[in-house]
Amino acid sequence: MRPKIYLFGDSITEMSFEHGGWGASLVNHFNRTVDVVLRGYSGYNTRWGLKVLDKVFAGSSESESVLAVTVFFGANDASVEDRCSAFQHVPIEEYKQNLHSIVSFLKGRWPTTEVILISPPPIDEPTRLLCPFTENKSGLPERTNEAAGNYAKACLAVAAECGVSAIDLWTRMQQIPGWQTACLSDGLHLTQTGNKIVFEEVVEALKKKGFSLETLPVDLPVIFDIDPNDPLKSFQGI
Amino acid sequence: MRPKIYLFGDSITEMSFEHGGWGASLVNHFNRTVDVVLRGYSGYNTRWGLKVLDKVFAGSSESESVLAVTVFFGANDASVEDRCSAFQHVPIEEYKQNLHSIVSFLKGRWPTTEVILISPPPIDEPTRLLCPFTENKSGLPERTNEAAGNYAKACLAVAAECGVSAIDLWTRMQQIPGWQTACLSDGLHLTQTGNKIVFEEVVEALKKKGFSLETLPVDLPVIFDIDPNDPLKSFQGI
């Protein structure tokens, strides 16, 4: 029975199976070793995520083998509180508390599971003005890169306090020349390049904890190990 | 708890989460309604598939809600019996019996689950000569389009005998002009266009049975239904 990796988060998780998406890339990478389970909820912040936590993992049990859970919130929490996406805003202190509660829930159910907190990505403000989710007549973007950076720092702080892994996507993506359009499709969501970065960072975070294609058991004999002269030998005792 | 769709098959299933892959597209399409579980085993034929059936579904139970299982074998069974992939060949009568046994197993465990048999794709023989899995000095392709067509017909016959859905990929793909390179990347495996066809056919097969985004329950409130003036109202009683 393969262990699972749950992907829990907002639209950047929900959309992670579009072409070149980081979720699909994880399934492809771990295709004979792990089951990847999508639990992405567009538009959600940590306040709403916390409200639905029991329901999100209702089908799972303590006996389930859960290798890891990615927790990827903050892009909505960091919406500016008096602009057009204010209804998604969560104050930064509450954001931290909510992340703490989510980690506690996951660690309570699966004590040995790797929890990986992923920070919000950077924001390209001029592009956000062209792509609002709700009507925006203010001339001001509903998200700012500075706010996203503050929530990213808060996310890393929670990870350190809880002793779990973290991916600082906000900093990592801004290392890419022209990250505004190279990594982001609408100033917020990810291009294929942006998705590739998340995929590689998750693989790396798992590797640091000892989980990789080199260490994970493979589900059933692989074709390269099957003897062409006696294929059924590989299936004895299965 | 979301119902599951299992994807059971050979490399064309295992590789279905590469860029634009049909498996990834299914996850993306059903991203708030269904869990798609990958069970692809490169190189496998129905004989080996049958040997590992118990193990493949070992983590599942009768109480699990399984919407559908795609069973996608035949490309390896149809390898020509005296050429360089002979070790993967399964005689056509045994192929039919094996498919019958797989359907019986699935229907025995989950009587109401939709089983969708997918036929092998067509074969582009000239390209196969350039891309053998094993050394090929014979000058003859290890798979032929005629053999794939015979196994496709056998697959459809089994589906009719069992009263389950079937996708005739062999015929469907050959309706595409230049299918040899439009649908196939190496004369056997699928391009993004080929993957799109499989994705669309699976979605259509499910729709015919009444399962679509219009009918499947959505996991948790969607952002468009959340009242910006009172977001938490949507989460009461969750």
CSV table of N, CA, C and O in Angstrom, one decimal, chain B residues 83-84 125-126 129 135-142:
chain,number,residue,atom,x,y,z
B,83,ARG,N,8.9,-11.7,-32.3
B,83,ARG,CA,9.8,-10.5,-32.5
B,83,ARG,C,10.4,-10.1,-31.2
B,83,ARG,O,10.2,-10.8,-30.2
B,84,CYS,N,11.1,-8.9,-31.2
B,84,CYS,CA,11.9,-8.6,-30.1
B,84,CYS,C,11.2,-8.2,-28.8
B,84,CYS,O,11.9,-8.1,-27.7
B,125,GLU,N,4.3,1.8,-37.3
B,125,GLU,CA,5.3,0.8,-37.4
B,125,GLU,C,6.7,1.4,-37.8
B,125,GLU,O,7.7,1.0,-37.1
B,126,PRO,N,6.8,2.3,-38.8
B,126,PRO,CA,8.1,2.8,-39.1
B,126,PRO,C,8.8,3.5,-37.9
B,126,PRO,O,10.0,3.4,-37.7
B,129,LEU,N,10.4,1.1,-35.3
B,129,LEU,CA,11.7,0.5,-35.7
B,129,LEU,C,12.8,1.4,-35.1
B,129,LEU,O,13.9,0.9,-34.9
B,135,GLU,N,16.8,-4.5,-28.0
B,135,GLU,CA,17.6,-4.5,-29.3
B,135,GLU,C,16.8,-5.2,-30.4
B,135,GLU,O,16.2,-6.2,-30.1
B,136,ASN,N,16.8,-4.6,-31.5
B,136,ASN,CA,16.0,-5.1,-32.6
B,136,ASN,C,16.8,-5.1,-33.9
B,136,ASN,O,17.0,-4.1,-34.5
B,137,LYS,N,17.3,-6.3,-34.3
B,137,LYS,CA,18.2,-6.4,-35.5
B,137,LYS,C,17.4,-6.9,-36.7
B,137,LYS,O,17.9,-7.1,-37.7
B,138,SER,N,16.1,-7.2,-36.4
B,138,SER,CA,15.4,-8.0,-37.4
B,138,SER,C,14.9,-7.1,-38.6
B,138,SER,O,14.6,-7.6,-39.7
B,139,GLY,N,14.8,-5.8,-38.4
B,139,GLY,CA,14.3,-4.9,-39.4
B,139,GLY,C,12.7,-5.0,-39.4
B,139,GLY,O,12.1,-4.4,-40.3
B,140,LEU,N,12.2,-5.7,-38.5
B,140,LEU,CA,10.7,-5.7,-38.4
B,140,LEU,C,10.2,-5.1,-37.1
B,140,LEU,O,10.9,-5.4,-36.0
B,141,PRO,N,9.2,-4.3,-37.1
B,141,PRO,CA,8.7,-3.7,-35.9
B,141,PRO,C,8.2,-4.8,-34.9
B,141,PRO,O,7.6,-5.8,-35.3
B,142,GLU,N,8.4,-4.5,-33.6
B,142,GLU,CA,8.0,-5.5,-32.6
B,142,GLU,C,6.5,-5.4,-32.3
B,142,GLU,O,5.9,-6.3,-31.7
